[in-house]
Amino acid sequence: MMKPLSHSQLNLLSQITALALPVPPENVPCLTVANMVNFHADRVKYLDGDAAMSPKEWQESLSRIQQDDQLMDLHILASIDRPYNGLHSLCFSDKSRERGILTFRGTVSLGGWIDNYRGGFVADTPQQASALAFKHRMDRTYHFKTYDLAGHSKGGNCAQYITILEGNTIDRCLTFNAPGFSAEFLEKYNDGINAYQHKITAYEGAYDMVNVLLNSVAGERIMVDKGSIDPNQNHKPNRFLDARGQIRRRRKRNPILVAMQNATIGLTFAAKDAKAHVQEMNQKRKKKKKTGTHS
């Protein structure tokens, strides 16, 4: 079995998930990380805005991958892109095909933003369901013994979602500035959360405004000093790595953002209670109407 990747290596894979594939989807199984990284390294000046990273930042990340033989030798076996709900994911593995690595991109499309909104009020969103279906397709196609999952922003939320639902097949889940889940999710998947949250490590920028949204299910939340108090700089996936390419040092979360997180958590439970109240009132009306019809 392939040697498990380090946390910084999984961060780099989650970064390149934001980049366009250099070949048509049907040719993806013939693609290596080296093919993809070298393609974009030759055109790095055009990578402005992908994952909110500048061409200079992309040059640094691509160069780090080019110096890492283990990453460069990985194969990209499959991809999925669903603009209508925002899902974009890649599946990596080495020649042994024993460990699958699924990485998930953050929000780009309008469909993704709509899915983000839904995530605060329902247990399962269309993007999360599509992510799980992609994992099931990889199960059927490659029969991996285990998986590592990683993702940035909403992509990290999808990775955590799969881990809670199917944690018996997941070795590790690493996420970077991932938002949390609704109160409905906590209720519906309470058993899965208790059983598998220890497999989830959530890296979170101390001044990021996304990772404080909703209810976290991560077994370990690591606050990282990303070298800036600018929320835009704190959200970028590459900013988790220092000049040596390692995860940056820890620091405490901004107190204002702690208060923001508590507020969004309260909102999810208030929304859940309001929804339950409306459903109860509707049931009473239906029952009353039915009783009146038979009288």
JSON list of C-alpha atoms in Angstrom, two decimals, residues 128-280:
[
{"chain": "A", "resi": 128, "resn": "GLN", "atom": "CA", "xyz": [-23.07, 16.65, -0.71]},
{"chain": "A", "resi": 129, "resn": "ALA", "atom": "CA", "xyz": [-25.20, 13.93, -2.31]},
{"chain": "A", "resi": 130, "resn": "SER", "atom": "CA", "xyz": [-23.24, 14.25, -5.56]},
{"chain": "A", "resi": 131, "resn": "ALA", "atom": "CA", "xyz": [-19.95, 14.00, -3.65]},
{"chain": "A", "resi": 132, "resn": "LEU", "atom": "CA", "xyz": [-21.12, 10.79, -1.99]},
{"chain": "A", "resi": 133, "resn": "ALA", "atom": "CA", "xyz": [-22.25, 9.39, -5.35]},
{"chain": "A", "resi": 134, "resn": "PHE", "atom": "CA", "xyz": [-18.80, 10.14, -6.81]},
{"chain": "A", "resi": 135, "resn": "LYS", "atom": "CA", "xyz": [-17.20, 8.22, -3.95]},
{"chain": "A", "resi": 136, "resn": "HIS", "atom": "CA", "xyz": [-19.56, 5.30, -4.63]},
{"chain": "A", "resi": 137, "resn": "ARG", "atom": "CA", "xyz": [-18.50, 5.35, -8.30]},
{"chain": "A", "resi": 138, "resn": "MET", "atom": "CA", "xyz": [-14.87, 5.11, -7.22]},
{"chain": "A", "resi": 139, "resn": "ASP", "atom": "CA", "xyz": [-15.81, 2.19, -4.93]},
{"chain": "A", "resi": 140, "resn": "ARG", "atom": "CA", "xyz": [-17.31, 0.29, -7.84]},
{"chain": "A", "resi": 141, "resn": "THR", "atom": "CA", "xyz": [-14.55, 1.13, -10.30]},
{"chain": "A", "resi": 142, "resn": "TYR", "atom": "CA", "xyz": [-11.36, 0.76, -8.26]},
{"chain": "A", "resi": 143, "resn": "HIS", "atom": "CA", "xyz": [-12.32, -1.14, -5.08]},
{"chain": "A", "resi": 144, "resn": "PHE", "atom": "CA", "xyz": [-9.94, 0.87, -2.89]},
{"chain": "A", "resi": 145, "resn": "LYS", "atom": "CA", "xyz": [-9.15, -0.62, 0.51]},
{"chain": "A", "resi": 146, "resn": "THR", "atom": "CA", "xyz": [-9.35, 2.80, 2.15]},
{"chain": "A", "resi": 147, "resn": "TYR", "atom": "CA", "xyz": [-9.55, 6.52, 1.37]},
{"chain": "A", "resi": 148, "resn": "ASP", "atom": "CA", "xyz": [-7.98, 9.80, 2.35]},
{"chain": "A", "resi": 149, "resn": "LEU", "atom": "CA", "xyz": [-10.25, 12.81, 1.85]},
{"chain": "A", "resi": 150, "resn": "ALA", "atom": "CA", "xyz": [-9.28, 16.47, 1.63]},
{"chain": "A", "resi": 151, "resn": "GLY", "atom": "CA", "xyz": [-10.95, 19.69, 0.62]},
{"chain": "A", "resi": 152, "resn": "HIS", "atom": "CA", "xyz": [-10.88, 23.46, 0.86]},
{"chain": "A", "resi": 153, "resn": "SER", "atom": "CA", "xyz": [-13.85, 25.57, 1.98]},
{"chain": "A", "resi": 154, "resn": "LYS", "atom": "CA", "xyz": [-17.14, 23.96, 0.84]},
{"chain": "A", "resi": 155, "resn": "GLY", "atom": "CA", "xyz": [-15.02, 21.14, -0.59]},
{"chain": "A", "resi": 156, "resn": "GLY", "atom": "CA", "xyz": [-13.91, 20.38, 2.95]},
{"chain": "A", "resi": 157, "resn": "ASN", "atom": "CA", "xyz": [-17.54, 20.27, 4.02]},
{"chain": "A", "resi": 158, "resn": "CYS", "atom": "CA", "xyz": [-18.19, 17.58, 1.37]},
{"chain": "A", "resi": 159, "resn": "ALA", "atom": "CA", "xyz": [-15.17, 15.60, 2.59]},
{"chain": "A", "resi": 160, "resn": "GLN", "atom": "CA", "xyz": [-16.45, 15.74, 6.16]},
{"chain": "A", "resi": 161, "resn": "TYR", "atom": "CA", "xyz": [-19.95, 14.77, 5.02]},
{"chain": "A", "resi": 162, "resn": "ILE", "atom": "CA", "xyz": [-18.67, 11.57, 3.37]},
{"chain": "A", "resi": 163, "resn": "THR", "atom": "CA", "xyz": [-16.55, 10.74, 6.42]},
{"chain": "A", "resi": 164, "resn": "ILE", "atom": "CA", "xyz": [-19.51, 10.97, 8.79]},
{"chain": "A", "resi": 165, "resn": "LEU", "atom": "CA", "xyz": [-21.75, 8.87, 6.52]},
{"chain": "A", "resi": 166, "resn": "GLU", "atom": "CA", "xyz": [-19.17, 6.24, 5.48]},
{"chain": "A", "resi": 167, "resn": "GLY", "atom": "CA", "xyz": [-16.35, 6.54, 7.98]},
{"chain": "A", "resi": 168, "resn": "ASN", "atom": "CA", "xyz": [-15.75, 2.79, 8.01]},
{"chain": "A", "resi": 169, "resn": "THR", "atom": "CA", "xyz": [-14.11, 3.17, 4.57]},
{"chain": "A", "resi": 170, "resn": "ILE", "atom": "CA", "xyz": [-12.19, 6.38, 5.38]},
{"chain": "A", "resi": 171, "resn": "ASP", "atom": "CA", "xyz": [-8.72, 6.47, 6.91]},
{"chain": "A", "resi": 172, "resn": "ARG", "atom": "CA", "xyz": [-8.33, 10.25, 7.26]},
{"chain": "A", "resi": 173, "resn": "CYS", "atom": "CA", "xyz": [-10.19, 13.42, 6.40]},
{"chain": "A", "resi": 174, "resn": "LEU", "atom": "CA", "xyz": [-8.28, 16.72, 6.31]},
{"chain": "A", "resi": 175, "resn": "THR", "atom": "CA", "xyz": [-10.08, 19.97, 5.62]},
{"chain": "A", "resi": 176, "resn": "PHE", "atom": "CA", "xyz": [-8.99, 23.57, 5.21]},
{"chain": "A", "resi": 177, "resn": "ASN", "atom": "CA", "xyz": [-11.37, 26.37, 6.23]},
{"chain": "A", "resi": 178, "resn": "ALA", "atom": "CA", "xyz": [-14.44, 24.18, 5.88]},
{"chain": "A", "resi": 179, "resn": "PRO", "atom": "CA", "xyz": [-17.85, 25.46, 7.04]},
{"chain": "A", "resi": 180, "resn": "GLY", "atom": "CA", "xyz": [-19.97, 23.30, 9.32]},
{"chain": "A", "resi": 181, "resn": "PHE", "atom": "CA", "xyz": [-23.41, 21.74, 9.18]},
{"chain": "A", "resi": 182, "resn": "SER", "atom": "CA", "xyz": [-27.03, 22.40, 10.06]},
{"chain": "A", "resi": 183, "resn": "ALA", "atom": "CA", "xyz": [-28.83, 21.36, 13.22]},
{"chain": "A", "resi": 184, "resn": "GLU", "atom": "CA", "xyz": [-30.79, 18.90, 11.04]},
{"chain": "A", "resi": 185, "resn": "PHE", "atom": "CA", "xyz": [-27.53, 17.22, 10.05]},
{"chain": "A", "resi": 186, "resn": "LEU", "atom": "CA", "xyz": [-26.47, 16.85, 13.68]},
{"chain": "A", "resi": 187, "resn": "GLU", "atom": "CA", "xyz": [-29.77, 15.19, 14.54]},
{"chain": "A", "resi": 188, "resn": "LYS", "atom": "CA", "xyz": [-29.95, 12.88, 11.51]},
{"chain": "A", "resi": 189, "resn": "TYR", "atom": "CA", "xyz": [-26.35, 11.68, 11.65]},
{"chain": "A", "resi": 190, "resn": "ASN", "atom": "CA", "xyz": [-25.66, 11.77, 15.38]},
{"chain": "A", "resi": 191, "resn": "ASP", "atom": "CA", "xyz": [-24.45, 8.15, 15.41]},
{"chain": "A", "resi": 192, "resn": "GLY", "atom": "CA", "xyz": [-22.07, 8.72, 12.51]},
{"chain": "A", "resi": 193, "resn": "ILE", "atom": "CA", "xyz": [-20.69, 11.87, 14.10]},
{"chain": "A", "resi": 194, "resn": "ASN", "atom": "CA", "xyz": [-19.97, 10.05, 17.36]},
{"chain": "A", "resi": 195, "resn": "ALA", "atom": "CA", "xyz": [-18.40, 7.11, 15.52]},
{"chain": "A", "resi": 196, "resn": "TYR", "atom": "CA", "xyz": [-16.22, 8.88, 12.95]},
{"chain": "A", "resi": 197, "resn": "GLN", "atom": "CA", "xyz": [-15.54, 12.49, 13.87]},
{"chain": "A", "resi": 198, "resn": "HIS", "atom": "CA", "xyz": [-12.17, 11.44, 15.30]},
{"chain": "A", "resi": 199, "resn": "LYS", "atom": "CA", "xyz": [-11.04, 10.83, 11.71]},
{"chain": "A", "resi": 200, "resn": "ILE", "atom": "CA", "xyz": [-11.59, 14.48, 10.76]},
{"chain": "A", "resi": 201, "resn": "THR", "atom": "CA", "xyz": [-8.87, 17.08, 11.26]},
{"chain": "A", "resi": 202, "resn": "ALA", "atom": "CA", "xyz": [-10.02, 20.60, 10.41]},
{"chain": "A", "resi": 203, "resn": "TYR", "atom": "CA", "xyz": [-7.34, 23.22, 9.79]},
{"chain": "A", "resi": 204, "resn": "GLU", "atom": "CA", "xyz": [-8.82, 26.69, 10.23]},
{"chain": "A", "resi": 205, "resn": "GLY", "atom": "CA", "xyz": [-7.35, 30.14, 9.68]},
{"chain": "A", "resi": 206, "resn": "ALA", "atom": "CA", "xyz": [-7.57, 32.17, 12.89]},
{"chain": "A", "resi": 207, "resn": "TYR", "atom": "CA", "xyz": [-9.12, 35.12, 11.02]},
{"chain": "A", "resi": 208, "resn": "ASP", "atom": "CA", "xyz": [-11.13, 33.25, 8.38]},
{"chain": "A", "resi": 209, "resn": "MET", "atom": "CA", "xyz": [-14.86, 33.99, 8.21]},
{"chain": "A", "resi": 210, "resn": "VAL", "atom": "CA", "xyz": [-15.95, 30.73, 6.55]},
{"chain": "A", "resi": 211, "resn": "ASN", "atom": "CA", "xyz": [-14.73, 28.10, 8.99]},
{"chain": "A", "resi": 212, "resn": "VAL", "atom": "CA", "xyz": [-16.81, 29.69, 11.77]},
{"chain": "A", "resi": 213, "resn": "LEU", "atom": "CA", "xyz": [-20.09, 29.12, 9.93]},
{"chain": "A", "resi": 214, "resn": "LEU", "atom": "CA", "xyz": [-22.53, 26.57, 11.37]},
{"chain": "A", "resi": 215, "resn": "ASN", "atom": "CA", "xyz": [-21.83, 23.46, 13.48]},
{"chain": "A", "resi": 216, "resn": "SER", "atom": "CA", "xyz": [-18.42, 21.80, 13.28]},
{"chain": "A", "resi": 217, "resn": "VAL", "atom": "CA", "xyz": [-18.25, 17.99, 13.42]},
{"chain": "A", "resi": 218, "resn": "ALA", "atom": "CA", "xyz": [-14.45, 17.73, 13.29]},
{"chain": "A", "resi": 219, "resn": "GLY", "atom": "CA", "xyz": [-12.76, 15.62, 15.93]},
{"chain": "A", "resi": 220, "resn": "GLU", "atom": "CA", "xyz": [-9.81, 18.02, 15.96]},
{"chain": "A", "resi": 221, "resn": "ARG", "atom": "CA", "xyz": [-9.90, 21.70, 15.02]},
{"chain": "A", "resi": 222, "resn": "ILE", "atom": "CA", "xyz": [-6.50, 23.32, 14.58]},
{"chain": "A", "resi": 223, "resn": "MET", "atom": "CA", "xyz": [-6.35, 27.12, 14.47]},
{"chain": "A", "resi": 224, "resn": "VAL", "atom": "CA", "xyz": [-3.52, 28.29, 12.25]},
{"chain": "A", "resi": 225, "resn": "ASP", "atom": "CA", "xyz": [-1.65, 31.60, 12.13]},
{"chain": "A", "resi": 226, "resn": "LYS", "atom": "CA", "xyz": [-1.75, 32.41, 8.43]},
{"chain": "A", "resi": 227, "resn": "GLY", "atom": "CA", "xyz": [0.49, 35.46, 8.74]},
{"chain": "A", "resi": 228, "resn": "SER", "atom": "CA", "xyz": [-2.26, 38.02, 8.21]},
{"chain": "A", "resi": 229, "resn": "ILE", "atom": "CA", "xyz": [-5.46, 39.29, 9.82]},
{"chain": "A", "resi": 230, "resn": "ASP", "atom": "CA", "xyz": [-6.99, 39.95, 6.39]},
{"chain": "A", "resi": 231, "resn": "PRO", "atom": "CA", "xyz": [-9.94, 37.50, 5.98]},
{"chain": "A", "resi": 232, "resn": "ASN", "atom": "CA", "xyz": [-9.18, 37.18, 2.25]},
{"chain": "A", "resi": 233, "resn": "GLN", "atom": "CA", "xyz": [-5.64, 36.05, 2.98]},
{"chain": "A", "resi": 234, "resn": "ASN", "atom": "CA", "xyz": [-6.88, 33.72, 5.70]},
{"chain": "A", "resi": 235, "resn": "HIS", "atom": "CA", "xyz": [-9.23, 31.81, 3.40]},
{"chain": "A", "resi": 236, "resn": "LYS", "atom": "CA", "xyz": [-6.75, 30.84, 0.66]},
{"chain": "A", "resi": 237, "resn": "PRO", "atom": "CA", "xyz": [-5.70, 27.17, 0.82]},
{"chain": "A", "resi": 238, "resn": "ASN", "atom": "CA", "xyz": [-2.01, 27.87, 0.18]},
{"chain": "A", "resi": 239, "resn": "ARG", "atom": "CA", "xyz": [-1.76, 30.15, 3.20]},
{"chain": "A", "resi": 240, "resn": "PHE", "atom": "CA", "xyz": [-1.85, 27.15, 5.52]},
{"chain": "A", "resi": 241, "resn": "LEU", "atom": "CA", "xyz": [1.73, 26.38, 4.46]},
{"chain": "A", "resi": 242, "resn": "ASP", "atom": "CA", "xyz": [4.80, 28.32, 5.55]},
{"chain": "A", "resi": 243, "resn": "ALA", "atom": "CA", "xyz": [7.90, 29.15, 3.49]},
{"chain": "A", "resi": 244, "resn": "ARG", "atom": "CA", "xyz": [9.19, 25.59, 4.00]},
{"chain": "A", "resi": 245, "resn": "GLY", "atom": "CA", "xyz": [5.95, 24.06, 2.76]},
{"chain": "A", "resi": 246, "resn": "GLN", "atom": "CA", "xyz": [4.87, 22.89, 6.22]},
{"chain": "A", "resi": 247, "resn": "ILE", "atom": "CA", "xyz": [1.65, 23.64, 8.11]},
{"chain": "A", "resi": 248, "resn": "ARG", "atom": "CA", "xyz": [1.99, 26.98, 9.89]},
{"chain": "A", "resi": 249, "resn": "ARG", "atom": "CA", "xyz": [2.10, 27.37, 13.68]},
{"chain": "A", "resi": 250, "resn": "ARG", "atom": "CA", "xyz": [-1.03, 27.41, 15.79]},
{"chain": "A", "resi": 251, "resn": "ARG", "atom": "CA", "xyz": [-2.74, 30.44, 17.29]},
{"chain": "A", "resi": 252, "resn": "LYS", "atom": "CA", "xyz": [-6.03, 31.34, 18.98]},
{"chain": "A", "resi": 253, "resn": "ARG", "atom": "CA", "xyz": [-9.11, 32.28, 17.00]},
{"chain": "A", "resi": 254, "resn": "ASN", "atom": "CA", "xyz": [-10.17, 35.92, 16.79]},
{"chain": "A", "resi": 255, "resn": "PRO", "atom": "CA", "xyz": [-12.73, 36.49, 19.62]},
{"chain": "A", "resi": 256, "resn": "ILE", "atom": "CA", "xyz": [-15.06, 38.35, 17.25]},
{"chain": "A", "resi": 257, "resn": "LEU", "atom": "CA", "xyz": [-15.18, 35.30, 15.00]},
{"chain": "A", "resi": 258, "resn": "VAL", "atom": "CA", "xyz": [-15.87, 33.07, 18.01]},
{"chain": "A", "resi": 259, "resn": "ALA", "atom": "CA", "xyz": [-18.96, 35.18, 18.66]},
{"chain": "A", "resi": 260, "resn": "MET", "atom": "CA", "xyz": [-19.91, 34.95, 14.99]},
{"chain": "A", "resi": 261, "resn": "GLN", "atom": "CA", "xyz": [-19.67, 31.17, 15.12]},
{"chain": "A", "resi": 262, "resn": "ASN", "atom": "CA", "xyz": [-21.89, 30.99, 18.19]},
{"chain": "A", "resi": 263, "resn": "ALA", "atom": "CA", "xyz": [-24.43, 33.19, 16.40]},
{"chain": "A", "resi": 264, "resn": "THR", "atom": "CA", "xyz": [-24.55, 30.98, 13.29]},
{"chain": "A", "resi": 265, "resn": "ILE", "atom": "CA", "xyz": [-24.88, 27.86, 15.44]},
{"chain": "A", "resi": 266, "resn": "GLY", "atom": "CA", "xyz": [-27.81, 29.44, 17.26]},
{"chain": "A", "resi": 267, "resn": "LEU", "atom": "CA", "xyz": [-29.36, 30.36, 13.93]},
{"chain": "A", "resi": 268, "resn": "THR", "atom": "CA", "xyz": [-29.31, 26.74, 12.72]},
{"chain": "A", "resi": 269, "resn": "PHE", "atom": "CA", "xyz": [-31.15, 25.52, 15.82]},
{"chain": "A", "resi": 270, "resn": "ALA", "atom": "CA", "xyz": [-33.64, 28.39, 15.65]},
{"chain": "A", "resi": 271, "resn": "ALA", "atom": "CA", "xyz": [-34.33, 27.53, 12.01]},
{"chain": "A", "resi": 272, "resn": "LYS", "atom": "CA", "xyz": [-34.77, 23.86, 12.91]},
{"chain": "A", "resi": 273, "resn": "ASP", "atom": "CA", "xyz": [-37.24, 24.71, 15.68]},
{"chain": "A", "resi": 274, "resn": "ALA", "atom": "CA", "xyz": [-39.16, 27.09, 13.40]},
{"chain": "A", "resi": 275, "resn": "LYS", "atom": "CA", "xyz": [-39.39, 24.44, 10.68]},
{"chain": "A", "resi": 276, "resn": "ALA", "atom": "CA", "xyz": [-40.65, 21.87, 13.20]},
{"chain": "A", "resi": 277, "resn": "HIS", "atom": "CA", "xyz": [-43.26, 24.35, 14.44]},
{"chain": "A", "resi": 278, "resn": "VAL", "atom": "CA", "xyz": [-44.52, 25.03, 10.91]},
{"chain": "A", "resi": 279, "resn": "GLN", "atom": "CA", "xyz": [-44.73, 21.30, 10.17]},
{"chain": "A", "resi": 280, "resn": "GLU", "atom": "CA", "xyz": [-46.66, 20.73, 13.40]}
]
